[in-house]
Amino acid sequence: EAKRHGRGTCTFFTAEAAQRVQERLGIESDLRCALKAREFGVHYQPKVSLRDGRVVGAEALVRWHHPERGPVPPGKFIPVAEEAGLIPDIGLFVLERALEEIGALVARGHDLAVAVNVSVLQLEDPTFARTVEDRLAAAGIPPRCLELEITETVAMRESEIIQGHIARLRMLGVRFSIDDFGTGYSNLAMLARSPIDALKLDRSLVDGVAGSNEQQTIVRTILSLAASLGFETVVEGVETDADLRFLIAEGATTAQGYLFSPPVPIDTFRTFLEPGRLQELWARSGGAARR
Ligand code: C2E
Ligand code: MG
Ligand code: MG
Ligand code: MG
């Protein structure tokens, strides 16, 4: 009985694993054509200042619309693109598109910064900083309007190439943040020395924080650590008024999450720049009082 059960389980997993491998290979070969076929796009998720409720920028997030599969979530294809060495091309596409679209709004007088995710493969390329500089110049956008999101492990890497890119770009005015903070194992001494501007608290810490004493302790600790190290804080994945209220009261700098908006096409993002559009949510959750 146990044996049969065991064998059955084994067969089940093998079939499933085989299917996963198939899917992955399919994604990889389709990814190779997707850039040329213009199947990628960029969506923007507004970032709201918790000091005044203003939209201060957006995170640029890649979108892939596959002709047969439909929309493929980044969680499914970014890891494949990284392993297949395709991420630098995708990353460059996102950077160019984001600078072009947000740059057009900056040129019209909006004070905005766009955050772009950068993977380690891009930063290991000796030409990365130069490429970013060229693209900023081409877009005619001030470097302080660009923020690059890196992971904890990348920020802690003692690689001369990576640290060189970060130093050079920060000197220009480009900002750096650590994405998904709180999911890795940060070395606090290294964090203190990290040449970064902001910590983005991971959604897993933020979501439901109003109802969990344990999360509140963790979030408070990170916010005060960040403040004492001179880092700004971005809270990601804010979905409820209650969570927002807590985060405003605890002094987080900036928020993004479905409460304000999911990632949207640039035309929709533009409508969030009308005065007061998202400010109402902020004021309702105690933002006006904090001010
Ligand atoms: P991330 O950089 O941490 O981006 C935040 C993710 O959380 C986005 O998922 C966003 O849609 C989602 N999110 C934001 N607010 C909420 C919320 O309130 N609730 C929930 N449930 N989710 C929320 P998305 O767009 O699926 O991207 C997933 C990950 O894929 C990103 O996580 C990032 O690591 C990666 N990624 C996306 N675009 C790029 C890119 O252009 N380059 C690179 N290297 N990675 C990217
Ligand atoms: Mg990010
Ligand atoms: Mg993140
Ligand atoms: Mg995240």
XYZ file of C-alpha atoms and ligand atoms in Angstrom:
340
model
C 0.000 0.000 0.000
C 2.700 2.426 1.113
C 4.868 1.261 -1.748
C 2.151 1.740 -4.341
C 1.417 5.140 -2.895
C 5.106 5.990 -3.027
C 5.435 4.890 -6.628
C 2.312 6.809 -7.589
C 3.653 9.968 -5.982
C 6.921 9.511 -7.775
C 5.274 9.138 -11.184
C 3.159 12.203 -10.494
C 6.166 14.339 -9.686
C 8.121 13.050 -12.672
C 5.337 13.949 -15.056
C 4.991 17.338 -13.467
C 8.728 17.973 -13.557
C 8.862 16.946 -17.207
C 6.072 19.375 -17.972
C 7.928 22.143 -16.144
C 11.079 21.477 -18.144
C 9.044 21.534 -21.356
C 7.428 24.815 -20.418
C 10.778 26.321 -19.530
C 12.350 25.293 -22.815
C 9.334 26.696 -24.628
C 9.652 30.000 -22.806
C 13.360 30.169 -23.503
C 13.025 29.638 -27.243
C 10.079 32.060 -27.442
C 12.011 34.665 -25.450
C 14.682 34.656 -28.112
C 12.168 35.952 -30.692
C 10.084 38.112 -28.398
C 12.276 41.203 -28.485
C 12.367 41.317 -32.283
C 8.657 40.594 -32.471
C 7.963 43.555 -30.153
C 6.068 41.408 -27.692
C 7.423 43.258 -24.654
C 5.995 46.346 -23.055
C 6.500 48.314 -19.859
C 3.922 49.091 -17.196
C 4.296 51.671 -14.455
C 3.250 51.377 -10.833
C 2.886 54.762 -9.099
C 5.021 55.520 -6.068
C 3.372 57.827 -3.557
C 5.216 60.064 -1.114
C 3.942 59.463 2.411
C 5.049 62.994 3.324
C 2.534 64.728 1.067
C 0.570 62.106 -0.847
C 2.072 63.189 -4.149
C 2.980 60.752 -6.939
C 6.763 61.041 -6.979
C 7.491 58.442 -9.591
C 6.890 54.912 -10.767
C 8.456 51.493 -10.893
C 8.863 50.262 -14.465
C 7.887 46.601 -14.797
C 8.344 44.549 -17.930
C 5.304 42.917 -19.514
C 5.344 40.100 -22.051
C 2.356 39.472 -24.214
C 2.934 36.155 -25.929
C 0.924 35.686 -29.139
C -0.423 32.278 -28.019
C 0.196 32.057 -24.283
C -1.144 35.575 -23.652
C 0.414 37.610 -20.854
C 3.321 35.743 -19.212
C 4.111 36.981 -15.670
C 7.689 38.216 -15.048
C 8.026 35.672 -12.235
C 7.776 32.966 -14.945
C 10.145 34.363 -17.565
C 12.673 36.650 -15.789
C 14.452 33.695 -14.110
C 14.552 31.871 -17.471
C 15.868 35.006 -19.186
C 18.558 35.304 -16.521
C 19.718 31.711 -16.948
C 19.659 31.955 -20.722
C 21.680 35.178 -20.672
C 18.857 37.139 -22.298
C 18.231 39.556 -19.435
C 20.684 42.277 -20.542
C 18.731 42.790 -23.778
C 15.386 42.819 -21.986
C 16.782 45.110 -19.280
C 18.084 47.557 -21.861
C 14.705 47.593 -23.596
C 12.965 48.408 -20.290
C 15.511 51.115 -19.432
C 15.156 52.805 -22.829
C 11.370 52.641 -22.842
C 11.116 53.885 -19.240
C 13.483 56.811 -19.843
C 11.618 57.734 -22.998
C 8.120 57.582 -21.471
C 8.856 59.050 -18.045
C 11.343 61.472 -19.642
C 8.519 62.916 -21.740
C 6.583 63.668 -18.542
C 9.661 65.172 -16.851
C 10.178 67.371 -19.914
C 6.624 68.643 -19.439
C 7.492 69.768 -15.918
C 6.517 66.763 -13.789
C 8.955 66.056 -10.990
C 9.243 62.270 -11.286
C 11.770 59.466 -10.902
C 11.469 56.109 -12.596
C 12.748 52.966 -10.886
C 14.095 50.200 -13.111
C 14.987 46.694 -11.944
C 18.512 45.629 -12.776
C 19.731 42.070 -12.581
C 23.227 40.971 -11.626
C 24.138 39.899 -15.172
C 23.682 43.484 -16.351
C 25.862 44.864 -13.573
C 28.629 42.376 -14.307
C 28.978 43.822 -17.792
C 31.930 46.255 -17.759
C 30.027 48.609 -20.098
C 26.901 48.897 -17.918
C 27.519 52.338 -16.373
C 28.523 53.748 -19.733
C 25.377 52.368 -21.342
C 23.161 53.922 -18.670
C 24.945 57.265 -19.051
C 24.461 57.148 -22.825
C 20.771 56.330 -22.500
C 20.226 59.132 -19.972
C 21.906 61.596 -22.309
C 19.931 60.317 -25.298
C 16.669 60.716 -23.387
C 17.729 64.161 -22.134
C 16.639 63.269 -18.618
C 18.511 64.334 -15.429
C 20.241 61.359 -13.746
C 18.385 62.020 -10.479
C 15.187 60.989 -12.310
C 16.496 57.427 -12.570
C 16.583 54.920 -9.734
C 18.056 51.452 -10.179
C 16.718 48.589 -8.055
C 19.188 45.886 -7.138
C 18.901 42.927 -4.782
C 20.540 42.565 -1.389
C 22.998 39.983 -2.700
C 24.079 42.275 -5.534
C 24.506 45.246 -3.199
C 26.701 43.142 -0.896
C 28.842 41.699 -3.699
C 32.450 42.641 -3.336
C 32.918 42.890 -7.081
C 35.033 45.758 -8.356
C 33.050 45.965 -11.563
C 29.697 46.153 -9.791
C 30.842 48.576 -7.089
C 32.536 50.669 -9.779
C 29.278 50.994 -11.747
C 27.349 51.945 -8.621
C 29.924 54.562 -7.569
C 30.144 56.086 -11.025
C 26.399 56.288 -11.563
C 25.692 57.619 -8.061
C 28.271 60.340 -8.618
C 26.194 61.384 -11.615
C 23.063 61.492 -9.469
C 21.438 58.141 -10.292
C 19.816 56.655 -7.191
C 20.101 53.031 -6.056
C 17.725 51.009 -3.920
C 17.744 47.524 -2.480
C 14.672 45.639 -3.684
C 12.771 42.999 -1.705
C 14.570 44.009 1.479
C 13.908 41.693 4.379
C 13.799 38.470 2.379
C 17.545 37.821 2.329
C 20.221 37.660 4.965
C 21.746 41.085 5.181
C 25.074 41.602 6.764
C 24.311 44.689 8.828
C 27.888 45.953 8.811
C 27.920 45.738 5.027
C 24.488 47.282 4.778
C 25.708 50.293 6.749
C 28.506 50.777 4.215
C 26.284 50.108 1.199
C 26.358 52.880 -1.385
C 22.586 53.010 -1.738
C 19.821 55.539 -1.241
C 16.755 53.519 -0.308
C 15.508 50.221 1.052
C 12.393 48.725 -0.493
C 10.636 46.675 2.159
C 9.360 43.447 0.656
C 5.643 42.879 0.263
C 5.800 39.838 2.559
C 6.630 42.161 5.479
C 4.227 44.917 4.481
C 1.100 42.993 3.483
C -1.146 42.613 6.528
C 1.186 44.545 8.835
C -1.705 46.319 10.547
C -2.990 42.989 11.874
C 0.260 41.342 12.951
C 2.291 42.332 15.989
C 5.234 40.338 14.716
C 5.282 42.117 11.333
C 4.886 45.456 13.080
C 7.989 44.785 15.155
C 9.988 43.817 12.076
C 8.791 46.760 9.982
C 9.385 49.265 12.796
C 12.886 47.886 13.299
C 13.750 48.126 9.603
C 12.300 51.641 9.305
C 14.342 52.866 12.242
C 17.475 51.062 11.032
C 17.039 52.700 7.618
C 16.494 56.123 9.164
C 19.614 55.851 11.271
C 21.667 54.725 8.266
C 20.303 57.631 6.230
C 18.329 55.496 3.752
C 14.879 56.336 2.491
C 12.259 53.597 2.687
C 9.834 52.384 0.066
C 7.102 50.019 1.208
C 5.863 47.727 -1.543
C 2.653 45.738 -1.763
C 0.437 48.088 0.252
C -3.098 46.812 -0.285
C -5.224 48.170 2.560
C -6.016 51.453 4.288
C -5.117 49.884 7.623
C -1.635 48.874 6.475
C -1.117 52.301 4.918
C -2.181 53.997 8.140
C 0.418 52.030 10.107
C 3.182 52.753 7.575
C 2.416 56.472 7.502
C 2.415 56.632 11.294
C 5.744 54.788 11.450
C 7.402 57.209 9.058
C 7.995 55.207 5.857
C 9.057 57.545 3.041
C 7.248 56.196 -0.012
C 4.618 53.565 -0.810
C 3.531 51.526 -3.780
C 0.848 48.877 -3.960
C -2.506 47.812 -5.322
C -4.228 50.178 -2.852
C -2.999 53.042 -5.010
C -2.730 51.195 -8.319
C -1.355 48.045 -9.940
C 1.252 48.551 -12.655
C -0.515 50.259 -15.599
C 0.257 51.436 -19.144
C 1.798 54.908 -19.438
C -1.474 56.526 -20.558
C -3.177 55.424 -17.351
C -0.153 56.367 -15.247
C -0.370 59.893 -16.661
C -3.862 60.313 -15.200
C -2.434 59.761 -11.695
C -0.477 62.985 -12.071
C -3.635 65.066 -11.983
C -3.561 66.879 -8.649
C -5.197 64.997 -5.820
C -5.777 61.722 -7.693
C -4.086 59.459 -5.139
C -3.638 62.044 -2.409
C -7.145 61.351 -1.106
C -6.176 57.794 -0.079
C -3.124 59.114 1.715
C -5.043 61.847 3.550
C -7.752 59.361 4.594
C -5.114 57.097 6.172
C -3.676 59.744 8.434
C -1.239 61.321 5.978
C -2.605 64.811 6.450
C -2.252 64.492 10.237
C 1.385 63.389 10.021
C 2.163 66.409 7.918
P 9.616 43.577 -7.856
O 10.681 44.364 -8.491
O 9.685 43.386 -6.383
O 8.266 44.288 -8.307
C 7.115 44.354 -7.511
C 6.124 43.269 -7.906
O 5.055 43.263 -6.957
C 5.464 43.495 -9.268
O 5.185 42.219 -9.816
C 4.174 44.192 -8.881
O 3.153 44.062 -9.849
C 3.828 43.467 -7.617
N 2.983 44.261 -6.731
C 3.037 45.588 -6.524
N 2.119 45.983 -5.616
C 1.465 44.868 -5.230
C 0.392 44.616 -4.303
O -0.143 45.512 -3.648
N -0.017 43.319 -4.181
C 0.552 42.300 -4.894
N 0.079 41.069 -4.712
N 1.568 42.497 -5.766
C 2.021 43.768 -5.933
P 5.558 41.823 -11.320
O 5.363 42.973 -12.240
O 4.858 40.542 -11.596
O 7.112 41.548 -11.240
C 7.642 40.518 -10.474
C 9.135 40.600 -10.379
O 9.741 40.408 -11.661
C 9.638 41.967 -9.920
O 9.533 42.101 -8.518
C 11.073 41.922 -10.408
O 11.882 41.174 -9.532
C 10.929 41.153 -11.711
N 10.881 42.131 -12.819
C 9.816 42.795 -13.340
N 10.207 43.607 -14.342
C 11.563 43.472 -14.443
C 12.567 44.055 -15.307
O 12.302 44.912 -16.165
N 13.858 43.638 -15.110
C 14.194 42.718 -14.151
N 15.488 42.365 -14.027
N 13.278 42.162 -13.340
C 11.980 42.538 -13.473
Mg 11.529 46.110 -8.089
Mg 10.356 44.732 -5.032
Mg 9.077 42.080 -4.343
